Coordinates of C-alpha atoms in Angstrom, one line a residue:
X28 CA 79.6 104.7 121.8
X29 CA 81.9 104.2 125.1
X30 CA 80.5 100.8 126.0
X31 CA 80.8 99.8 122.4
X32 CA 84.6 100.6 122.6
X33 CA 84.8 99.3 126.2
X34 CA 83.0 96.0 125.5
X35 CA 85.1 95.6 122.1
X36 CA 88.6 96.4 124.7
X37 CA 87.5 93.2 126.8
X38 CA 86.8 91.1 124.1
X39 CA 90.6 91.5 122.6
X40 CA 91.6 91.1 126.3
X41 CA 90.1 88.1 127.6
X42 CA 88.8 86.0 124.1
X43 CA 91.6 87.5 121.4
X44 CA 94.1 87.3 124.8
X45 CA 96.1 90.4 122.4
X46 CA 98.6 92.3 124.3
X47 CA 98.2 95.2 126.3
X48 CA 99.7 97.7 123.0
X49 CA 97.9 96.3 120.8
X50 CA 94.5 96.7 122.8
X51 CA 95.1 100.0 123.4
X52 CA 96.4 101.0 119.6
X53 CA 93.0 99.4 118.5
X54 CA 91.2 101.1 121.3
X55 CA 92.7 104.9 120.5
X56 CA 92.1 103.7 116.7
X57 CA 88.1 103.3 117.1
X58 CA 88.1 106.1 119.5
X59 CA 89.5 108.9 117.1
X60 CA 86.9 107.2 114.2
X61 CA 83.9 107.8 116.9
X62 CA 84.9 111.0 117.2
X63 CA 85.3 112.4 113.7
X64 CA 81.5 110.6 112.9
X65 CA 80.2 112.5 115.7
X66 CA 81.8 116.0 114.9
X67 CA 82.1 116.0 111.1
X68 CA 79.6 113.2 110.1
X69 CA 77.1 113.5 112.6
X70 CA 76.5 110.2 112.6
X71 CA 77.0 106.9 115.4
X72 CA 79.4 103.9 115.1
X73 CA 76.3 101.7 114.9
X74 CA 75.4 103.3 111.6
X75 CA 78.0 103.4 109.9
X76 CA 78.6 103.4 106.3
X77 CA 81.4 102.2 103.9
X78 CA 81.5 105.6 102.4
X79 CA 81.9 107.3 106.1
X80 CA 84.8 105.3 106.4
X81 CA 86.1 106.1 102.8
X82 CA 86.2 109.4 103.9
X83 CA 87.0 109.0 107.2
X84 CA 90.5 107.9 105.3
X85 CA 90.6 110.9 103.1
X86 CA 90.2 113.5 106.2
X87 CA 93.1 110.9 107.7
X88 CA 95.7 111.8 104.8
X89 CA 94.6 115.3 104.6
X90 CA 95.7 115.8 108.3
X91 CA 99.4 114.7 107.1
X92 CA 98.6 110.6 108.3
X93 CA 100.8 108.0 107.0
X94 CA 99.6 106.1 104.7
X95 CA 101.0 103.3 107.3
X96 CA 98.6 104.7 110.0
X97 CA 95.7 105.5 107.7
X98 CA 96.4 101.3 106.5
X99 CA 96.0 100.5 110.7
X100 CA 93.1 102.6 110.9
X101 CA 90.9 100.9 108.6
X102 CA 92.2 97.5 110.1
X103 CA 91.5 98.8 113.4
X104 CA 87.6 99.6 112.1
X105 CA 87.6 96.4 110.5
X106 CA 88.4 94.4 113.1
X107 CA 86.2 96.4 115.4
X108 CA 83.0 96.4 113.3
X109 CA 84.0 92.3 112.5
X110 CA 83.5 92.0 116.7
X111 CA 79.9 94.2 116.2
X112 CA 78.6 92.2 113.4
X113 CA 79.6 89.0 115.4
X114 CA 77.6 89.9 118.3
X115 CA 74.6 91.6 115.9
X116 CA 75.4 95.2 116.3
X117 CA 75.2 95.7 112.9
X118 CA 74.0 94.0 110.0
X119 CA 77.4 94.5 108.2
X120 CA 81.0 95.8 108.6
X121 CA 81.7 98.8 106.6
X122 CA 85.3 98.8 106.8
X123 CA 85.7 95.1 105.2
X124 CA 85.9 96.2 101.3
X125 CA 87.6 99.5 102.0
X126 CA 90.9 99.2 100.8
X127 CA 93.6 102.0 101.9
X128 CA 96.4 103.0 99.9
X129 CA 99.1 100.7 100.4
X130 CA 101.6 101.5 102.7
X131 CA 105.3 101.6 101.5
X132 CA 107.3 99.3 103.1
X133 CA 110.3 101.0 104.4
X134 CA 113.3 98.9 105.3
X135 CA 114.8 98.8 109.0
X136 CA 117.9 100.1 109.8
X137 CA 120.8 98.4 110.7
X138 CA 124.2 98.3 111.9
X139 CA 127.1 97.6 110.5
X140 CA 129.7 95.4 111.6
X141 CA 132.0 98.0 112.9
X142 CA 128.9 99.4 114.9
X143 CA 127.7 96.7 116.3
X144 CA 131.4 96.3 118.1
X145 CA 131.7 99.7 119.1
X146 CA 127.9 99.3 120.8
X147 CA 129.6 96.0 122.5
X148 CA 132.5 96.9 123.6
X149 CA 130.8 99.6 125.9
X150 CA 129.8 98.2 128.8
X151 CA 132.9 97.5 130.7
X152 CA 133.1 94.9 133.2
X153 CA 134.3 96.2 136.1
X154 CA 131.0 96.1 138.2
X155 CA 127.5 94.5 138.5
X156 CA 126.0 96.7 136.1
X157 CA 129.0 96.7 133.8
X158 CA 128.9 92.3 133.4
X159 CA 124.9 92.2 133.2
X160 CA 124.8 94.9 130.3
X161 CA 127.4 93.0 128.8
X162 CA 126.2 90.1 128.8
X163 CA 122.1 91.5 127.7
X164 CA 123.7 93.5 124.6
X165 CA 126.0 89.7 123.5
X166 CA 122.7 88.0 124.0
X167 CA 120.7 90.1 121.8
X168 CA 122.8 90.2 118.8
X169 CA 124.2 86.6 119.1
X170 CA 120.0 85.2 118.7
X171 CA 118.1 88.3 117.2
X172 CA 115.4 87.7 120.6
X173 CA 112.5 90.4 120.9
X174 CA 113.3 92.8 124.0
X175 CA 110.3 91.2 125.4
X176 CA 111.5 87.5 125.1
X177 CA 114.9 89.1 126.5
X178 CA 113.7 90.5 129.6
X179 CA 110.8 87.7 130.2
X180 CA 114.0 84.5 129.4
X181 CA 114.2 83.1 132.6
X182 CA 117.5 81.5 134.3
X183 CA 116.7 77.9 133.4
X184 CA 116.4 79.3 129.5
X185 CA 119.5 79.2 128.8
X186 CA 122.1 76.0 128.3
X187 CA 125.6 77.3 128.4
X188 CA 127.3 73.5 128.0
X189 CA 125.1 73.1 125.1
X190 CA 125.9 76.7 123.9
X191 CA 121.8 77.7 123.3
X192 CA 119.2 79.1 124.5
X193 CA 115.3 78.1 124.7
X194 CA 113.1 81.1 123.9
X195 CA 109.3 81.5 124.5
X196 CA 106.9 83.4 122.5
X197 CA 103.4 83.3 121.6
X198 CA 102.9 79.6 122.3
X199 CA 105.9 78.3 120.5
X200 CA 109.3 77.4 121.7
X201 CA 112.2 77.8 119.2
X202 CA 116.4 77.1 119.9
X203 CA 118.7 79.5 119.2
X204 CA 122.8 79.2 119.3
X205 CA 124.8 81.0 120.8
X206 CA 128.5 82.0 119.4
X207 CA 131.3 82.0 122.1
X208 CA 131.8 85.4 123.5
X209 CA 128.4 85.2 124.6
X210 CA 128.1 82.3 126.3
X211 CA 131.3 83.6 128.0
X212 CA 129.7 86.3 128.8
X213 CA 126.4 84.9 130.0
X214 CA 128.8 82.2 132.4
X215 CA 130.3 85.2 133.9
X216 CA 127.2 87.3 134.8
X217 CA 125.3 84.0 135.9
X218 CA 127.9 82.4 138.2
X219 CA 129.8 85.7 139.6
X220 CA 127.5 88.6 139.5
X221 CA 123.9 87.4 139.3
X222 CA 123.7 85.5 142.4
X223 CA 124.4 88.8 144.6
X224 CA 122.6 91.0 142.5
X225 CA 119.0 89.0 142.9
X226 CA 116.5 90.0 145.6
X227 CA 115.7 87.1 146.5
X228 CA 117.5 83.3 145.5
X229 CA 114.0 82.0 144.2
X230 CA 114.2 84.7 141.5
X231 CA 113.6 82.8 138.2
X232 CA 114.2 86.2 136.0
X233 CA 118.1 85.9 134.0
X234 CA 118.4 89.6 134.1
X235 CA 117.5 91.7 137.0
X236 CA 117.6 95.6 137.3
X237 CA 119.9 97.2 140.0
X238 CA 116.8 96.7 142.7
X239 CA 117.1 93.1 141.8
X240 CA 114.3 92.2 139.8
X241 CA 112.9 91.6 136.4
X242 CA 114.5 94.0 133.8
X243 CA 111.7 96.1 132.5
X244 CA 111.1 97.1 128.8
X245 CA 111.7 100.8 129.7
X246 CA 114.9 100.1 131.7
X247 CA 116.5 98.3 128.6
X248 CA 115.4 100.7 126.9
X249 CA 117.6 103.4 128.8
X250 CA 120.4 100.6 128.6
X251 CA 120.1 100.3 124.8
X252 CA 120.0 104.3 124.5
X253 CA 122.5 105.2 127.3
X254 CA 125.9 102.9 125.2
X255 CA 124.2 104.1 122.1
X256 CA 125.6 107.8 123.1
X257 CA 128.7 106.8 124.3
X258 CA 129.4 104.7 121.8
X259 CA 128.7 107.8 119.6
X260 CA 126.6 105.9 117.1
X261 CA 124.6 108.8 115.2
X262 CA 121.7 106.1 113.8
X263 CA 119.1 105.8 116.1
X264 CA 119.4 102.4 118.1
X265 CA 117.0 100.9 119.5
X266 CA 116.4 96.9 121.0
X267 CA 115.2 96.2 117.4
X268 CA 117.4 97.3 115.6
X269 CA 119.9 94.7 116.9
X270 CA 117.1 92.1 115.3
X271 CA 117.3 93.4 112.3
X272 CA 121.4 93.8 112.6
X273 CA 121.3 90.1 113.8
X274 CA 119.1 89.1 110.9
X275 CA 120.7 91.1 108.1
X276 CA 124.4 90.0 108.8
X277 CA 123.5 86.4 108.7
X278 CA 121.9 86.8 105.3
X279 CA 125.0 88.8 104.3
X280 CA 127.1 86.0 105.4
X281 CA 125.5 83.1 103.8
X282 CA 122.7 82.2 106.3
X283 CA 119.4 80.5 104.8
X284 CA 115.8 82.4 105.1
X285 CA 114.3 79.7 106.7
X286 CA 116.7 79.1 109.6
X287 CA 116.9 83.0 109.5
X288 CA 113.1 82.5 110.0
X289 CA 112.9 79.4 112.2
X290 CA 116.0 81.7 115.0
X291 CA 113.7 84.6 114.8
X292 CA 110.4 83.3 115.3
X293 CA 108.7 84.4 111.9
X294 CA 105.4 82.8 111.3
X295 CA 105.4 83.5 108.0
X296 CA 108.5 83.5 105.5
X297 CA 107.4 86.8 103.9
X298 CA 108.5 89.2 107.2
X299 CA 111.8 87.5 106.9
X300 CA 112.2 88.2 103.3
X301 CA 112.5 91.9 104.2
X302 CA 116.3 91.0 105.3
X303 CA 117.0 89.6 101.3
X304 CA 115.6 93.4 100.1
X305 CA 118.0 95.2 102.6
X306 CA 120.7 93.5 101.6
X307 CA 119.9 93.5 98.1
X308 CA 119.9 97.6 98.5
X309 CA 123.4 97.8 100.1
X310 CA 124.5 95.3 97.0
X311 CA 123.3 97.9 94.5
X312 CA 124.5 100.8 97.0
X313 CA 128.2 99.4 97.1
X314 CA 128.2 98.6 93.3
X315 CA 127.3 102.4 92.0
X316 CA 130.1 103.7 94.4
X317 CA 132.3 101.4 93.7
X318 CA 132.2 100.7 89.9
X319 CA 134.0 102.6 87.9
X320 CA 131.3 102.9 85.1
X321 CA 128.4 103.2 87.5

């Protein structure tokens, strides 16, 4: 069973090159299977059947699951026993005509307006820390960026004459305008603080932590969570949820979905349409409290 798992972990790794949370969702995913056809079903991953797996999904919902993580379990098997039937494991994958209940699709939260200026106005600029927050949080709601293509944007990224920056991701390179107050705020971090707040001058990261190098995921996210309380915004905020305020208020203000799509990075149109349903949902929201017949 282990080398199984373990030879199906390197495969994703090395051939699949998937990243290092999506390995190890996958991984945890065929693990917990492995272990319910051992203890309830007595049985081994090798011989497996469809209606092991149908159940497997029943004994998921009865232990409260999702019916989002019962959906990634079965695409976790199915991929998995996919990688077994490639190398001749098994003579079939029984996880490729189970079908799980469909997940609801719940829509992201946002900020409003107001919110997102009260989360920007935090940072004050008065030190180091103070102009590099500043300029991180302007930066992530003026281009909707991942945290990950945030903290990975490197100095020569970003084209403050031109007012844009160049953004990396998964093989592709996209363009993304920038409004005013951040570029302002990226030419003041970059020419006054930056340089003295770098360990060492060959340091190609744009936004350093306090040591002087790369800003982690984790120390953004303290960043993110730290202005969130002093700003006193009750919804939780995390990096995404500036994405999905980015995204939302474009729509809202008469943006396109496909340059909506084409500044986010969306391989396909349909996870953009998401932002058309939200704001559809606050139309309908404001129209029953607001009309006087509603």
């Amino acid at each position: 069973m282990a080398n199984y798992i373990m030879e199906y972990a390197h495969y994703l790794e090395l051939e699949r090159h998937s990243s290092e949370n999506t390995v190890a969702s996958y991984v945890r995913d065929v693990t917990q299977f492995a272990r319910y056809l051992t203890e309830v079903e007595g049985a081994e991953l090798s011989a497996c059947t469809q209606e092991q797996v149908e159940r497997y999904m029943g004994y998921m919902s009865g232990k409260g699951k999702s019916a989002a993580s019962v959906a990634r379990g079965v695409a976790s098997l199915r991929s998995f026993y996919g990688y077994l039937q490639g190398r001749g494991a098994v003579r079939s994958n029984p996880a490729r005509h189970t079908a799980p209940v469909r997940a609801e699709r719940k829509l992201p939260q946002i900020l409003t307006g107001r919110e997102v200026e009260q989360l920007l106005e935090q940072p004050q600029c008065v030190d180091d820390k103070g102009y590099r927050d500043h300029a991180m949080l302007e930066l992530l709601y003026a281009t909707g960026i991942r945290v990950s293509e945030l903290i990975g944007m490197n100095v020569e990224d970003v084209n403050l004459a031109a007012g844009f920056i160049r953004c990396s991701s998964r093989g592709k390179e996209r363009i993304i305008p920038l409004y005013s107050a951040a570029v302002k705020a990226l030419s003041d971090y970059i020419r006054d603080v930056r340089p003295h707040m770098v360990l060492t001058p060959r340091e190609p990261a744009l936004f350093v932590n306090m040591g002087g190098e790369r800003m982690s995921r984790q120390g953004f996210w303290k960043i993110i969570k730290y202005y969130q309380e002093k700003a006193q915004i009750k919804k939780d905020i995390t990096p995404h949820t500036l994405r999905h305020s980015f995204a939302a208020h474009l729509l809202e203000n008469g943006a396109d979905l496909r340059s909506i799509q084409e500044m986010l990075g969306h391989a396909d149109i349909s996870s953009t349409q998401i932002y058309s349903h939200m704001v559809k949902q606050k139309l309908q929201d404001v129209y029953h409290k607001a009309h006087p017949r509603a």
